[in-house]
Structure formats: C-alpha cells, structure tokens
Amino acid sequence: MSTLHVAPNKKHDVIVIGAGTGGAAVAARLARARPDLDIAIVDPSPFHYYQPAWTLVGGGQYAIGRTRRATSQVVPAGVAYLEDSVTAFLPETNAVLLGSGEQLNYDFLVVAAGIQLNWKAIEGLPETLGKNGVSSNYRYDLAPYTWECVQGMQGGVAIFTQPAGAIKCAGAPQKALYLAADALKKRKVKVDLRFHTAAPALFGVPFYSQALDKVIALYGAQANLGSNLVSVDGPAKTAVFESVVNGSKVRETVSFDFLHVVPPQSAPDFIQNSSLADATGWLDVDKLTLQHVRYTNIFGIGDCTSTPNSKTAAAIKSQAPVVAGNLLLALKGREAAAHYDGYAACPLTTSAGKVLLAEFCYGGTVSPTLGLDPRVPRRFYWWLKKSFFPAFYWHILIRGRNWASLHKKRDFPEQLPEIRA
Ligand code: FAD
C-alpha cells in the first residue's frame, strides 16, 4: 500500500528512490536550492537508520534506539513522501513502477537505494541469526545481541567474518572484532579471537592495512586472509570456511562460541535486473559526475552505484553536493560540471576509546582532513565517531546543509608510527 504524505501527483520534476543517507541528503539539497521544484521520495521503510553507530552498539558503547528515526522525520519539508518500493525502471518513458502497481513519471531521477544484504547466501545463517551465539552488527535488531554475546563470554572461540566482494563500510567487520577484543581484555577473559576475511588483506588501502596488521597482532587475534564463510550450523556451533590452497578449493569446519557474520552484499535486485545496471549489477554512473552513463536525466548516489569508492556515509558527504549540483545544472539544460574525487572515510574503532581514521580518495590516495598521521589510533577520533559524526549526520548531512571539505592528499613517512590500540 502506498502512503502519500503530501499532495498526490503522478508526475514529478524529480523522483528520489530511497530515503536513506544519500536520498535524504540529495532531496534536502535540491529542496533548499529550488523550493519551487516538485520532488518526491519513495521508500518502503518506515524507519531511517544511522547505521555507522551499529558498530558502537555491538561494542556496548551506544544505545540502539538513538540510531533510528521515522522516515517521515528525515524527508525534507515540501518533498512528497511515498511509503512504497520501486519495482522497475522504464527509462525510455521516464517512469518507474511501484510495488502498489502505480506508475510515476519524472523529468529527473536520483537512485539512492543502498546495498542489498544477502543473508541467504550463507547456508544455515538466516535460521540461526540472533541465537546460538550468532550475530551481526549489520542489522538494527541484531547489533545489541553482539554485545550481549561478548558480555557473556567466559572463554572459548570468537570468530568475526568478512565476505567476498563489495560491502558497506569494509572496516566494520574488523571494528566488531576490536571492540570485542578490548572488552574481553578489560574483563581479563582469555578468548581465542579469529578474523576470517575473503579479502587478501585486512583493508583495501595498503597504507592503512599495514597499521591494522599491527592492531590485530596487538590483540593476539588470528588473521585468516582469503577465507570465506560458506555455511553455519547454529545448534552445533560450527562454521564452514572455504579457501583456495594450491589452486584448489578447501573447506574447513571450525567450532565457535561466538560468531559475528557480515553477509555478502550486492546491488538491489531491481537495479541488477534493469537496463540501468552495469555488467556487475551496480547502477552504471560516471565515477566523477555520478550521472548515469546512458540516461543523462538519471543520477546515482551511495552504496548502489558502480563508483569504485569505499561504500560509506562519508562518501555520501562528498557525493551529495556533486549530484545535487549536476542535477541543478541539468535542469537548466547545462552539462554536468561537478566532480566527485572518490573520498571515503572509515573510522576503525581499535578499542572503546580510540579510532584509527582512514580517509582516502579514488585509487587509495591517502587524503586525511588533518595533517596528523592517520595510522595512529587517537582519542580525538573516538570523540568524532561517537559524538560529532552522529550530530553531523542528523543536522548537517541529511538536512542538505553545506560543510567545507578539508581533506587533501598528504604524504607520510613509509615507516609505521608507534601504534597502540
Ligand atoms: P541506505 O542509507 O542504506 O538507504 C537506502 C534506502 O533505500 C533505504 O531506506 C531502503 O529502504 C531504500 N530502498 C531499498 N530498496 C528500495 C526500493 N526498491 N524502492 C525504494 N526505496 C528502496 N559509513 C561511514 O561513513 N562510516 C562508518 O563508520 C560506517 N559504519 C557502518 C557500520 C555498519 C555496521 C553499517 C551497516 C554501515 C556502516 N557505514 C558507515 C555505511 C553507511 O551506513 C552506508 O554506506 C550509507 O548509509 C549508505 O547510504 P545509502 O543512501 O546508499 O543507503
């Protein structure tokens, strides 16, 4: 059923698909710049989530209720809000189909539908999530269970996993490990800690990955690179991992007391199955202008696009002015001129109290906001993560307000600085 919260209209100047981080931020910018525009935002979820704090919830450092608001509260004033899902694109006729069966027409379309979490891709996982010591910070209802499990541990084996392929906030699987390791260390409980990642390194940017090798070693946790979780047996408390040894796939069954799972992720099915997708299913946009490569009246933002940046809310901070700016130019019949530099940031919570703030642009160019060596976990960055970023998110980013971007390429000595988690 579609709920129309503002005046009904079958045709809008701009339709925004998704009222998450990217959709809310762009709609707010457009509504501020051009209050005369008829903008509609479509999203089936009654709630908007501040997902970056779920890591803190899983580490016992944040109240889950503070991470959720009604979607109607984040839709900008004057923007029509339809509580419905887009099921198909009709780009040749500038229309989208909704779950309700309705068709909506647009002059311009912004696709901000986020990333799809494929829980079922791991055999046995859906039926054991939230019980048998199996949790995930990637869901609102499960993040508190992560902390419950960590608090209850008196020993045994705790495993943290990261799947193959692109995921949102690629540092988050590790953040769960470090916050658990820190809490256990403070309680003086000895647990066999293991990190299994399908990736060949702890982080995609070698500059930061080398520092994280040090952090994981400081906790005495075992890093299993190239190791992919394929199935879970909750009641038996066993997990099966697949890796490639001498060119052949090898499977190993491991017992656990606690298992933190990050599911494989992909572009949402309705994008993958459309003519708007690239060969790998993502919304096919130009990585600089964020304009669709075939349909110039369509733009994309956030986790659902093909841009080769790290999928984060921090990236959306840099993308939102580009999408809004280029769409406003397009409304005047002008070519896209604003460019996104690939900026992303990942605040790696190395303990409850310190963060290593990894900031980088396209190509892994190290681009911190401050001149401090970003490989050093710092208390100031913890304050940013826990207090400043949430306030920035709710009051600046998704409200479409301007904020100066001060990040830039900076050089640091090759040698690792002293790192204490
Ligand atoms: P979302 O905010 O997920 O919004 C997508 C919206 O689209 C949703 O509201 C959804 O309901 C809607 N939608 C889906 N399908 C349809 C459809 N068919 N029709 C209409 N609407 C639809 N980022 C950081 O910057 N720093 C961090 O520290 C950080 N940590 C994270 C930790 C965790 C555990 C997680 C899960 C994420 C983290 N992120 C972090 C990532 C960040 O939250 C996301 O990158 C960001 O929210 C993506 O915004 P988005 O608009 O692309 O997608």
XYZ file of C-alpha atoms and ligand atoms in Angstrom:
474
model
C 0.000 0.000 0.000
C 1.408 3.367 -0.868
C 1.016 6.175 1.673
C 1.062 9.639 0.210
C 2.154 12.117 2.893
C 1.990 15.225 0.663
C -0.223 16.151 -2.292
C -0.744 13.291 -4.781
C 0.944 13.680 -8.147
C 1.714 11.116 -10.817
C 4.425 13.261 -12.393
C 7.259 14.966 -10.508
C 10.183 17.152 -11.549
C 12.498 14.888 -9.550
C 11.923 11.447 -8.053
C 14.418 10.168 -5.477
C 14.468 6.405 -4.901
C 15.428 5.721 -1.270
C 15.207 7.935 1.821
C 18.414 6.600 3.366
C 21.625 8.612 3.743
C 22.086 9.506 0.065
C 18.433 10.007 -0.855
C 17.670 12.225 2.154
C 20.855 14.288 1.626
C 20.202 14.943 -2.072
C 16.462 15.633 -1.642
C 17.276 18.144 1.112
C 19.888 19.925 -1.023
C 17.543 20.147 -4.009
C 14.644 21.383 -1.870
C 16.879 24.092 -0.328
C 18.275 25.240 -3.682
C 14.982 25.130 -5.593
C 11.916 25.259 -3.296
C 9.786 25.557 -6.438
C 10.715 22.022 -7.601
C 8.179 19.217 -7.279
C 10.258 16.464 -5.639
C 9.021 13.052 -4.479
C 10.944 10.492 -2.444
C 9.943 6.816 -2.498
C 10.983 4.372 0.235
C 9.166 1.335 1.682
C 10.929 1.512 5.058
C 9.038 3.337 7.836
C 12.428 3.931 9.505
C 15.667 5.688 8.587
C 18.779 4.301 10.291
C 22.087 5.838 11.324
C 23.960 2.625 10.516
C 27.527 3.750 11.372
C 26.637 3.646 15.100
C 25.656 -0.041 14.953
C 29.352 -0.857 15.402
C 29.283 1.076 18.679
C 26.050 -0.672 19.730
C 27.727 -4.056 19.150
C 30.596 -2.851 21.339
C 28.317 -1.721 24.162
C 29.079 1.957 23.526
C 25.811 3.356 22.113
C 22.066 2.931 22.654
C 20.392 1.237 19.671
C 17.281 3.451 19.921
C 19.395 6.510 19.059
C 20.210 5.045 15.620
C 16.639 5.063 14.262
C 14.125 7.765 13.312
C 10.828 7.660 11.428
C 11.463 8.131 7.701
C 8.811 10.871 7.668
C 11.114 12.842 10.024
C 14.034 12.844 7.575
C 12.056 13.677 4.442
C 12.618 17.409 3.838
C 9.689 19.800 4.209
C 7.832 20.262 0.934
C 9.036 16.955 -0.532
C 6.340 14.337 -1.237
C 6.963 11.020 0.521
C 5.578 7.741 -0.765
C 5.922 4.756 1.535
C 6.319 2.272 -1.300
C 9.058 0.458 -3.186
C 10.206 0.937 -6.750
C 9.997 -2.398 -8.544
C 11.095 -1.485 -12.078
C 12.552 1.302 -14.216
C 11.062 2.463 -17.508
C 13.862 4.869 -18.506
C 12.729 5.206 -22.109
C 9.466 6.803 -20.910
C 10.929 8.489 -17.794
C 8.846 6.407 -15.398
C 9.190 3.979 -12.501
C 6.789 1.268 -11.344
C 5.873 0.938 -7.675
C 5.007 -2.099 -5.547
C 1.438 -0.784 -5.383
C 1.210 -1.142 -9.174
C 1.219 2.631 -9.654
C 3.428 4.291 -12.278
C 5.240 7.549 -11.522
C 6.749 9.838 -14.143
C 9.727 12.149 -13.714
C 11.922 14.635 -15.511
C 14.935 13.637 -13.382
C 15.590 10.557 -11.294
C 18.033 10.035 -8.413
C 18.703 6.399 -7.467
C 19.790 6.022 -3.828
C 18.528 2.537 -2.968
C 21.537 1.356 -0.944
C 23.071 -2.109 -0.959
C 21.327 -5.475 -0.608
C 22.309 -7.776 2.260
C 22.257 -11.387 1.010
C 21.865 -13.310 4.282
C 20.603 -16.413 2.474
C 23.881 -16.696 0.530
C 25.370 -18.347 3.619
C 23.737 -21.720 4.205
C 22.103 -22.063 7.618
C 22.631 -18.398 8.536
C 19.074 -16.936 8.410
C 17.693 -19.537 10.808
C 20.390 -19.023 13.460
C 20.840 -15.246 13.422
C 20.155 -13.779 16.856
C 20.593 -17.096 18.660
C 23.222 -19.809 19.302
C 25.848 -17.065 19.668
C 25.486 -15.904 16.037
C 25.089 -12.171 15.486
C 25.730 -9.295 13.092
C 26.159 -5.555 13.537
C 24.679 -5.188 10.035
C 21.108 -5.245 11.377
C 19.303 -2.942 13.806
C 17.678 -5.848 15.653
C 20.914 -7.841 15.929
C 23.610 -5.323 16.937
C 22.514 -5.395 20.625
C 22.844 -9.213 20.565
C 26.516 -8.864 19.572
C 27.191 -7.022 22.812
C 25.070 -9.484 24.815
C 27.175 -12.371 23.459
C 30.519 -10.612 24.081
C 29.500 -9.754 27.630
C 28.511 -13.353 28.262
C 31.801 -14.880 27.068
C 33.921 -16.622 29.690
C 36.416 -18.165 27.235
C 36.257 -20.223 24.046
C 36.443 -19.157 20.409
C 35.074 -15.930 18.884
C 35.072 -15.639 15.081
C 34.472 -12.480 13.025
C 33.865 -12.783 9.265
C 34.033 -10.593 6.162
C 32.591 -11.815 2.834
C 33.995 -11.538 -0.694
C 33.043 -8.537 -2.838
C 31.979 -5.000 -2.085
C 30.245 -4.332 1.229
C 29.190 -1.172 3.006
C 31.867 0.078 5.373
C 34.528 -2.519 4.646
C 36.164 -1.755 8.007
C 33.055 -2.648 10.043
C 33.733 -6.430 10.283
C 37.098 -5.632 11.901
C 35.661 -2.934 14.148
C 33.395 -5.596 15.710
C 36.487 -7.714 16.425
C 38.499 -4.914 18.038
C 35.676 -3.697 20.293
C 35.004 -7.270 21.450
C 38.735 -7.911 21.973
C 39.063 -4.725 24.015
C 36.045 -5.537 26.202
C 37.322 -9.073 26.848
C 40.813 -7.761 27.634
C 39.376 -5.278 30.140
C 37.450 -8.140 31.807
C 40.639 -10.280 31.691
C 38.800 -13.066 29.868
C 41.003 -15.155 27.557
C 39.249 -15.887 24.261
C 40.676 -17.368 21.054
C 39.943 -14.492 18.617
C 39.879 -15.123 14.877
C 39.175 -12.922 11.882
C 38.226 -14.642 8.618
C 38.119 -12.416 5.558
C 37.665 -13.444 1.933
C 39.913 -10.495 1.001
C 43.699 -10.813 0.547
C 44.426 -8.059 3.131
C 42.803 -6.527 6.203
C 41.992 -3.298 4.306
C 41.874 -2.244 0.661
C 44.376 0.611 1.089
C 47.851 -0.818 1.893
C 48.876 2.311 3.852
C 46.115 1.621 6.407
C 46.199 -2.163 6.096
C 49.780 -2.292 7.422
C 48.718 -0.345 10.518
C 45.763 -2.707 11.031
C 48.093 -5.737 10.794
C 49.736 -4.256 13.878
C 46.421 -3.655 15.687
C 45.171 -7.216 15.136
C 48.539 -8.576 16.330
C 48.349 -6.433 19.494
C 45.144 -8.287 20.422
C 46.735 -11.661 19.619
C 43.907 -12.315 17.149
C 44.484 -14.690 14.249
C 44.002 -13.164 10.777
C 42.796 -15.715 8.196
C 43.041 -13.992 4.802
C 41.303 -15.445 1.725
C 38.931 -17.424 3.966
C 35.228 -17.213 3.132
C 32.327 -18.281 5.374
C 30.029 -20.595 3.375
C 27.750 -22.212 5.958
C 26.779 -22.162 9.614
C 25.219 -24.791 11.861
C 23.860 -22.754 14.770
C 22.793 -25.561 17.155
C 26.094 -27.437 16.580
C 28.028 -24.136 16.817
C 30.163 -24.871 13.781
C 31.036 -22.781 10.726
C 32.468 -23.880 7.384
C 35.105 -21.725 5.685
C 36.351 -22.045 2.118
C 39.797 -21.017 0.937
C 41.973 -21.743 -2.080
C 45.085 -23.817 -1.418
C 47.433 -24.596 -4.337
C 44.694 -23.692 -6.823
C 42.048 -25.949 -5.240
C 39.128 -25.024 -3.009
C 39.496 -26.392 0.501
C 36.763 -26.424 3.173
C 37.385 -26.399 6.895
C 34.813 -26.815 9.694
C 35.523 -24.724 12.773
C 33.773 -24.695 16.178
C 32.820 -21.366 17.720
C 31.285 -19.956 20.879
C 30.525 -16.609 19.247
C 30.253 -15.871 15.525
C 29.919 -12.317 14.123
C 28.833 -12.522 10.495
C 28.857 -9.860 7.787
C 26.727 -11.116 4.875
C 27.664 -10.995 1.169
C 26.231 -7.874 -0.472
C 25.171 -6.743 -3.937
C 23.228 -4.090 -5.783
C 19.486 -4.412 -5.064
C 17.751 -6.927 -7.373
C 15.507 -4.300 -9.020
C 18.644 -2.429 -10.155
C 20.531 -5.580 -11.167
C 17.592 -6.711 -13.299
C 17.274 -3.379 -15.102
C 18.841 -1.654 -18.100
C 20.391 0.832 -15.664
C 22.883 -1.716 -14.314
C 26.480 -2.286 -15.395
C 27.796 -5.809 -16.067
C 28.189 -6.446 -12.325
C 24.718 -5.203 -11.376
C 25.545 -1.758 -9.923
C 23.855 1.437 -11.146
C 26.068 2.443 -14.073
C 27.152 6.024 -13.356
C 30.159 8.116 -14.350
C 32.575 7.944 -11.421
C 33.198 11.708 -11.495
C 29.816 13.294 -12.311
C 27.625 10.498 -10.824
C 25.374 10.876 -13.869
C 24.101 7.684 -15.497
C 26.294 6.757 -18.457
C 23.346 6.118 -20.821
C 20.425 8.152 -19.396
C 21.524 11.733 -18.725
C 18.424 12.557 -16.645
C 19.319 9.834 -14.103
C 21.855 10.240 -11.283
C 23.055 7.820 -8.618
C 24.412 8.220 -5.110
C 25.628 5.982 -2.294
C 26.028 2.251 -1.959
C 24.014 1.213 -5.048
C 26.304 2.793 -7.661
C 29.187 1.468 -9.749
C 31.713 4.067 -8.471
C 34.923 2.400 -7.199
C 34.977 4.159 -3.821
C 34.503 2.646 -0.387
C 30.736 2.456 0.274
C 30.273 4.720 3.296
C 28.147 7.576 4.608
C 31.364 9.627 4.499
C 31.466 9.102 0.726
C 27.909 10.430 0.502
C 29.057 13.610 2.261
C 31.226 14.290 -0.817
C 28.785 12.863 -3.369
C 25.648 14.785 -2.336
C 26.840 18.250 -3.458
C 28.019 16.725 -6.762
C 24.699 15.002 -7.534
C 22.599 17.984 -6.455
C 24.887 20.438 -8.280
C 24.914 18.477 -11.544
C 21.165 17.862 -11.428
C 20.518 21.585 -10.909
C 22.724 22.297 -13.937
C 20.868 19.662 -15.965
C 17.556 21.314 -15.062
C 18.916 24.405 -16.830
C 19.961 22.303 -19.816
C 23.645 22.527 -18.905
C 26.290 19.775 -18.757
C 27.467 18.184 -15.514
C 30.429 20.148 -14.127
C 30.849 18.995 -10.501
C 33.224 16.074 -9.878
C 33.419 13.531 -7.030
C 37.012 12.675 -6.037
C 36.203 9.251 -4.559
C 36.526 10.430 -0.952
C 35.571 7.939 1.759
C 36.381 7.616 5.434
C 36.396 4.615 7.716
C 36.698 5.261 11.454
C 38.221 1.999 12.702
C 37.346 1.602 16.374
C 40.559 -0.057 17.530
C 39.292 -0.023 21.150
C 36.489 1.568 23.182
C 38.182 4.961 23.358
C 40.356 5.144 20.232
C 39.806 5.307 16.472
C 42.140 4.998 13.502
C 40.521 7.325 10.975
C 41.238 6.024 7.464
C 40.450 8.713 4.869
C 41.203 8.193 1.177
C 40.101 9.058 -2.362
C 39.966 7.139 -5.652
C 42.967 4.890 -6.188
C 43.581 4.629 -2.438
C 45.127 8.117 -2.281
C 45.661 8.869 1.392
C 43.694 12.113 1.938
C 43.159 12.968 5.596
C 41.343 16.067 6.784
C 44.034 16.831 9.372
C 47.818 16.679 8.997
C 48.196 14.112 11.828
C 49.500 10.648 10.877
C 46.185 8.823 10.294
C 47.665 5.399 11.096
C 47.746 6.292 14.788
C 44.557 5.408 16.734
C 43.513 8.549 18.634
C 41.081 9.544 21.384
C 40.037 12.667 19.441
C 38.833 10.489 16.554
C 36.851 8.353 19.014
C 35.058 11.542 20.087
C 34.403 12.335 16.425
C 32.966 8.841 15.827
C 30.810 8.694 18.946
C 29.647 12.288 19.312
C 30.479 14.550 16.383
C 29.664 12.319 13.377
C 26.129 11.389 14.575
C 25.320 15.066 15.171
C 26.838 15.995 11.810
C 24.762 13.266 10.148
C 21.367 14.228 11.609
C 21.784 18.018 11.470
C 24.075 18.729 8.505
C 24.404 15.822 6.062
C 20.825 14.616 5.676
C 19.497 18.170 6.091
C 21.370 19.192 2.937
C 23.488 21.843 4.668
C 26.922 22.866 3.399
C 30.119 21.904 5.175
C 33.659 22.622 3.969
C 35.625 19.567 2.822
C 39.206 19.946 4.013
C 40.597 16.535 3.088
C 43.562 16.506 0.711
C 46.379 14.253 -0.451
C 49.101 14.250 2.182
C 52.394 12.356 2.423
C 53.620 10.463 5.466
C 56.820 8.524 6.184
C 56.727 4.931 4.953
C 57.763 3.608 8.340
C 54.864 2.771 10.640
C 54.488 5.095 13.624
C 54.092 3.619 17.093
C 50.641 2.044 17.255
C 48.793 1.268 20.466
C 45.215 0.038 20.133
P 20.923 3.446 2.812
O 21.196 4.512 3.818
O 21.045 2.037 3.247
O 19.475 3.740 2.223
C 18.902 3.025 1.175
C 17.395 3.268 1.227
O 16.819 2.771 0.026
C 16.744 2.530 2.388
O 15.994 3.430 3.181
C 15.875 1.494 1.694
O 14.665 1.221 2.413
C 15.602 2.157 0.361
N 15.250 1.219 -0.700
C 15.772 -0.006 -0.930
N 15.153 -0.576 -1.966
C 14.241 0.307 -2.412
C 13.272 0.285 -3.458
N 13.127 -0.793 -4.238
N 12.466 1.350 -3.630
C 12.602 2.467 -2.840
N 13.486 2.529 -1.819
C 14.288 1.457 -1.611
N 29.669 4.634 6.896
C 30.550 5.571 7.338
O 30.740 6.603 6.691
N 31.256 5.408 8.500
C 31.080 4.317 9.287
O 31.705 4.205 10.341
C 30.156 3.318 8.860
N 29.961 2.219 9.605
C 28.997 1.318 9.248
C 28.765 0.229 10.072
C 27.767 -0.682 9.767
C 27.540 -1.855 10.683
C 26.980 -0.483 8.602
C 25.859 -1.450 8.283
C 27.212 0.582 7.759
C 28.233 1.497 8.062
N 28.517 2.582 7.243
C 29.443 3.517 7.645
C 27.955 2.650 5.878
C 26.812 3.649 5.713
O 25.823 3.459 6.682
C 26.237 3.456 4.313
O 27.273 3.493 3.369
C 25.210 4.531 3.967
O 24.173 4.560 4.902
C 24.673 4.272 2.567
O 23.659 5.183 2.246
P 22.664 4.852 1.034
O 21.774 6.013 0.909
O 23.444 4.408 -0.140
O 21.871 3.578 1.535
